[in-house]
Short mmCIF file of C-alpha atoms in Angstrom, two decimals:
data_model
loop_
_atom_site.label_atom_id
_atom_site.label_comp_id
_atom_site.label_asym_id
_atom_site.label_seq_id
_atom_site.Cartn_x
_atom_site.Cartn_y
_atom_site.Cartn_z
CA UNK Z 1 14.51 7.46 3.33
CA UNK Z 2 12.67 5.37 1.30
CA UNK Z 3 13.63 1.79 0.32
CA UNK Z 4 12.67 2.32 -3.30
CA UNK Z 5 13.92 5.43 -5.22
CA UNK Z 6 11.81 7.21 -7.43
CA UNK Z 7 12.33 10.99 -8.77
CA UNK Z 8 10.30 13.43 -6.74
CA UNK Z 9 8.25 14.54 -9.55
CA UNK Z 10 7.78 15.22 -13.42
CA UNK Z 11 5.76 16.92 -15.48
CA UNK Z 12 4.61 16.95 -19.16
CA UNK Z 13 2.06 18.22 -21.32
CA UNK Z 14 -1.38 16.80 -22.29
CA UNK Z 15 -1.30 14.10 -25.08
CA UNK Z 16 2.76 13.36 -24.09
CA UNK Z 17 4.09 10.22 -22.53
CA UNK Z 18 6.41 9.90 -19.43
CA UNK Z 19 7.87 7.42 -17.69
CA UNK Z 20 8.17 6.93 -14.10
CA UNK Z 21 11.39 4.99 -12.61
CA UNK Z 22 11.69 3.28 -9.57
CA UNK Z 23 15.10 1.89 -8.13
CA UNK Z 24 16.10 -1.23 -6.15
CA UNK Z 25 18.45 -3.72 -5.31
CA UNK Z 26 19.32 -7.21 -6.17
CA UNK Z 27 16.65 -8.07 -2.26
CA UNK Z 28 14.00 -6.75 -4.57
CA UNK Z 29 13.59 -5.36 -7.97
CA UNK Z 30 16.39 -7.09 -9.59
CA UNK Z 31 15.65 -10.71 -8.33
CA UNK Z 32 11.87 -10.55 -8.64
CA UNK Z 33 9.82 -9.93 -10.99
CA UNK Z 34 7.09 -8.54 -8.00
CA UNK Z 35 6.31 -4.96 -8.57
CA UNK Z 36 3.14 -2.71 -8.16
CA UNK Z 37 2.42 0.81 -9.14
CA UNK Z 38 -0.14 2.89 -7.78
CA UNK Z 39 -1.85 5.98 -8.19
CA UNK Z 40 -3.11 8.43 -5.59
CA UNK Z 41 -4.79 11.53 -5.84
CA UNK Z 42 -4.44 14.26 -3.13
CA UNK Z 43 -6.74 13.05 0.08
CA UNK Z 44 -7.56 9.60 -1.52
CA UNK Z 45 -6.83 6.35 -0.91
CA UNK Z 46 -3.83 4.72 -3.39
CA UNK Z 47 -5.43 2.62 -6.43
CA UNK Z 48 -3.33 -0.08 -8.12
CA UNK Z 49 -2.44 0.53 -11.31
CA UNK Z 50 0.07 -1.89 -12.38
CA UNK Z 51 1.08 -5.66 -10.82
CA UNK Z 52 3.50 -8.15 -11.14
CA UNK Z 53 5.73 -5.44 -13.15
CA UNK Z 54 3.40 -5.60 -16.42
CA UNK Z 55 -0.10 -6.74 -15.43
CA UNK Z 56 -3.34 -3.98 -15.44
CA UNK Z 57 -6.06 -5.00 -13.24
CA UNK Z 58 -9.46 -5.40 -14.74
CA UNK Z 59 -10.73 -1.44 -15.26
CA UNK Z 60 -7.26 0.48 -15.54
CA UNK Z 61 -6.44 2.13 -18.90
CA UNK Z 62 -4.10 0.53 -21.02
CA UNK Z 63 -2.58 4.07 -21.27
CA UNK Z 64 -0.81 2.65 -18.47
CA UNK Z 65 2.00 0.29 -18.66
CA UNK Z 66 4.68 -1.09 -16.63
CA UNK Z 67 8.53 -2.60 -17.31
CA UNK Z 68 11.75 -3.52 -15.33
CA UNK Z 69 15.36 -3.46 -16.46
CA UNK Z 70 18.07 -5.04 -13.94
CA UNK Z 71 17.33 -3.35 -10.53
CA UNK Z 72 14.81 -0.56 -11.90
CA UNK Z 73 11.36 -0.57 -13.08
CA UNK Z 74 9.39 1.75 -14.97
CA UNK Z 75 5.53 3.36 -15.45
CA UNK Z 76 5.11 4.41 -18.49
CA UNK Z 77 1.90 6.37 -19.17
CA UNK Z 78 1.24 7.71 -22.92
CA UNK Z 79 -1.70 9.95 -23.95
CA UNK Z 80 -1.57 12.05 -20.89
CA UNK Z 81 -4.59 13.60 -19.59
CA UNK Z 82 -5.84 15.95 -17.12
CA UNK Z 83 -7.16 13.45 -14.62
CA UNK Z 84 -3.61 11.13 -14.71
CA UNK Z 85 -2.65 14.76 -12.46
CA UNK Z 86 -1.74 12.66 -9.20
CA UNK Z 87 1.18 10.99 -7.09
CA UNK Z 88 2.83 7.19 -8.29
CA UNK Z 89 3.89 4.88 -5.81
CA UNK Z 90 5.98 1.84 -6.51
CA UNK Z 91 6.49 -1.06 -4.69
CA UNK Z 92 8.14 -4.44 -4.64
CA UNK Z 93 8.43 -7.66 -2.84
CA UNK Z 94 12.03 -7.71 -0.86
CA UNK Z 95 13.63 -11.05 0.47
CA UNK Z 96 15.10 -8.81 2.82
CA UNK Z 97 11.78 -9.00 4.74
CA UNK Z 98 9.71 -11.36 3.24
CA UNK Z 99 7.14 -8.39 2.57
CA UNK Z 100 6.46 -5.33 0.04
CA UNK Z 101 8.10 -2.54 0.45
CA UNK Z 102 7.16 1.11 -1.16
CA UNK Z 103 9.23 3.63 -3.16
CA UNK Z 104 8.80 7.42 -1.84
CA UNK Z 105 6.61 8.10 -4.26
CA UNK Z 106 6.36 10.83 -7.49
CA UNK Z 107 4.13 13.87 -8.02
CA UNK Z 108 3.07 14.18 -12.24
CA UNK Z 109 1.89 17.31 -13.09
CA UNK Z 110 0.33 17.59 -16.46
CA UNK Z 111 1.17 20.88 -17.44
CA UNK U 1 -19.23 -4.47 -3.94
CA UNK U 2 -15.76 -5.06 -1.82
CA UNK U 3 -15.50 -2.07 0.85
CA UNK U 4 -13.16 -1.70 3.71
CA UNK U 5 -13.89 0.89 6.51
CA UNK U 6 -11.24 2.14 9.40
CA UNK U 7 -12.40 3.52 12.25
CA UNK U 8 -10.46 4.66 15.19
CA UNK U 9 -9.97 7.29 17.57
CA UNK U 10 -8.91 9.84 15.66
CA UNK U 11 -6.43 12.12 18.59
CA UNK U 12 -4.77 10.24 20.79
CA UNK U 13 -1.95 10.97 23.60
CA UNK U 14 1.93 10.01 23.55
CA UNK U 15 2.21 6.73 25.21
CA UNK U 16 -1.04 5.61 24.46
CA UNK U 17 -1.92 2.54 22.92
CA UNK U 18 -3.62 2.49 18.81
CA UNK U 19 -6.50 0.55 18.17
CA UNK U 20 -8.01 0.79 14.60
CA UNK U 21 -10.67 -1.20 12.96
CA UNK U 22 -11.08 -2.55 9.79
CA UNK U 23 -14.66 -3.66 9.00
CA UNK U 24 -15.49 -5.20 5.36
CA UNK U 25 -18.31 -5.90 3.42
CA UNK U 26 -19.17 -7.48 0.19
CA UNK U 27 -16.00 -10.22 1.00
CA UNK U 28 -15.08 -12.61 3.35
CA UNK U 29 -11.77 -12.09 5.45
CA UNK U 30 -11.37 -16.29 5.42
CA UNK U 31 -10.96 -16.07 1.79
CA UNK U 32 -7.91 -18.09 1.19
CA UNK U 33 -7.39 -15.56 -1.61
CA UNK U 34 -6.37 -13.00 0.41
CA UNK U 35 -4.43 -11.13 2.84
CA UNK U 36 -5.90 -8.04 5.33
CA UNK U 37 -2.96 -5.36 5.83
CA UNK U 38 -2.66 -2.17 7.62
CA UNK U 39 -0.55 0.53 5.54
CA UNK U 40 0.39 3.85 6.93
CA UNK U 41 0.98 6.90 5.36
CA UNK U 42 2.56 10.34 7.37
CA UNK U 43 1.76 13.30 6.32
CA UNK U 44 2.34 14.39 3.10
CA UNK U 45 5.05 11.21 2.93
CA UNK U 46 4.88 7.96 1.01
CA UNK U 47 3.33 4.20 2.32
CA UNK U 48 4.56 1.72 5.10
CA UNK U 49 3.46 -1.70 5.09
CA UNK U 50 2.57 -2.50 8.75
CA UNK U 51 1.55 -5.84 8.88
CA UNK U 52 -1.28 -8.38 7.67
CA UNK U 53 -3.48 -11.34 8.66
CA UNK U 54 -4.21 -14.18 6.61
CA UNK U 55 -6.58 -17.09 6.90
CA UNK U 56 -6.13 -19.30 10.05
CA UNK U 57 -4.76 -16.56 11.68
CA UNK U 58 -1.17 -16.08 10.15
CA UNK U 59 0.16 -12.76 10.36
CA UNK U 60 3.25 -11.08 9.30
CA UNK U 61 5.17 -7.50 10.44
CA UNK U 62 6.95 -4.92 9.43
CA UNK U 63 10.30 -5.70 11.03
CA UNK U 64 10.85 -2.02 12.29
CA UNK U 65 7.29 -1.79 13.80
CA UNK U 66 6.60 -5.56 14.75
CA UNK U 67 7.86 -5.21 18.46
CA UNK U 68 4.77 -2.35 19.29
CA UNK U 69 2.14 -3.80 16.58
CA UNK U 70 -0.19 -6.67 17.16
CA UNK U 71 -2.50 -7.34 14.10
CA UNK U 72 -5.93 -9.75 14.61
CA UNK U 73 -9.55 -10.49 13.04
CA UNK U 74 -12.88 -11.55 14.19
CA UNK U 75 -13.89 -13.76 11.59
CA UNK U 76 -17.47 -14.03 12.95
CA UNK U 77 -17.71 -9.52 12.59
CA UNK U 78 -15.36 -10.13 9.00
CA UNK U 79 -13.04 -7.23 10.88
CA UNK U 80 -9.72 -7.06 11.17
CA UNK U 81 -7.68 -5.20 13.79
CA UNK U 82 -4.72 -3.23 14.72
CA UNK U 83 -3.07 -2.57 18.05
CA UNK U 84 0.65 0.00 18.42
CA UNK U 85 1.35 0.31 21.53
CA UNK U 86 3.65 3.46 22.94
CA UNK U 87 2.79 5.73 20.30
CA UNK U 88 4.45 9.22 19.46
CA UNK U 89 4.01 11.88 17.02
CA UNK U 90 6.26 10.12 14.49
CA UNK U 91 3.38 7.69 14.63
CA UNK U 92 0.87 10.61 13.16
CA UNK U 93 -0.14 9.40 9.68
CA UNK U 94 -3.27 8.39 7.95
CA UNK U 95 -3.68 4.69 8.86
CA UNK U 96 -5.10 1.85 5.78
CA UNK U 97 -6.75 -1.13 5.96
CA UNK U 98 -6.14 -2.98 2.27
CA UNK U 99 -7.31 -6.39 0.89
CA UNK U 100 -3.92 -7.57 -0.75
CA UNK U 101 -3.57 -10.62 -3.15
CA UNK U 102 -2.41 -14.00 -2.35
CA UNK U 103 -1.10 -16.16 -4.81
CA UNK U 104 0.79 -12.68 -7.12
CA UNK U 105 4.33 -12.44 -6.32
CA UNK U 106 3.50 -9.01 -5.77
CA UNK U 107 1.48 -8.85 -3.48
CA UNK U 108 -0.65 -6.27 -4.95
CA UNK U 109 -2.66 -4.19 -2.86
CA UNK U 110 -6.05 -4.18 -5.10
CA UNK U 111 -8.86 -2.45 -2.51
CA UNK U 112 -8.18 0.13 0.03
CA UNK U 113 -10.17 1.72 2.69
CA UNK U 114 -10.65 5.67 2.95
CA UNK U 115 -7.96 5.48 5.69
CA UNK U 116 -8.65 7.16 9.12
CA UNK U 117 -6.14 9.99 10.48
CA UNK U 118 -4.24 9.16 13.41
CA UNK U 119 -2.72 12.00 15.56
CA UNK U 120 -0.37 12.00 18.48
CA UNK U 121 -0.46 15.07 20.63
CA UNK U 122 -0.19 15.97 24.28
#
């Protein structure tokens, strides 16, 4: 079982938006404002997409967006496309630990 | 051009002892910038954090995996290395080395290797 909880997958249709949650607790999400998204795509290495809950790193499409209410943040990614086809990882810095942990991760499939 | 490159053994037997390499080019793995982690991923499954290496030699665990991991770097060969001792098939999982950010509260995880598949079989 994962630390973070995120829906196993979801699905829409080109040109739609959806939005990605991922749960915490008061250790991580809620107290810090310290979460990452990535994106992986089957047999590749993850790629960040999202940092520090609403930052893009130089290069990612600002199709992609990130945002965090109490204990659970969100990806939001509008104007899907073919190519955003792929598993979303979350993850945040915990206190718990003193290190990041990841949520389980969720499969979009662009219909 | 930042790029990180595993290597390791590929099969390996229960009991055995892990040793991975991470060797990167186009950066320096003194950078006070940044941290070197190991990440783990089994099969079909999501990401574990193992542990990382910093500058001047500080390294963190993984609480559940920091009693059979030992994490290290050769400065002089920019590499950075990762030892699990007693390892099982739970321990099967495509192993990462990532360059993560110092200095975000997040931590971010911002270049990856290709990962290399570990397997424990007898």
């Amino acid at each position: 079982q994962s630390a973070l909880t995120q829906p196993a997958s979801v699905s829409a249709s080109p040109g739609q938006s959806i939005t990605i949650s991922c749960t915490g607790t008061n250790s991580d999400i809620g107290n810090y404002n310290y979460v990452s998204w990535y994106q992986q795509h089957p047999g590749k290495a993850p790629t960040l997409m999202i940092y520090d809950v609403t930052k893009r790193p130089s290069g990612v499409s600002n199709r992609f967006s990130g945002s965090k209410s109490g204990n659970t943040a969100s990806l939001t990614i509008s104007g899907l496309q073919a190519e955003d086809e792929s598993d979303y990882y979350c993850s945040s810095y915990t206190s718990t630990t003193t290190s990041v942990i990841f949520g389980g991760g969720t499969k979009l499939t662009v219909l | 051009q930042l790029q990180l490159q595993e290597s390791g053994p590929g099969l390996m037997k229960p009991s055995q002892t892990l040793s991975l390499t991470c060797t990167v080019s186009g950066g320096s793995i003194s950078s006070t910038t940044y941290y070197w982690s190991w990440i783990r991923q089994h099969p079909g499954k999501g990401l574990e954090w193992i542990a990382y290496f910093y500058y001047g030699g500080y390294t963190h665990y993984n609480p559940s995996l920091k009693s059979r991991v030992t994490i290290s770097a050769d400065t002089s060969k920019n590499q950075v290395f990762l030892k699990v001792n007693s390892m099982t098939a739970a321990d099967t999982a495509v192993y990462y080395c990532a360059r993560q950010i110092h200095g975000s509260g997040s931590y971010p995880f911002d270049h990856w290797g290709q990962g290399t598949l570990v397997t424990v079989s007898s």
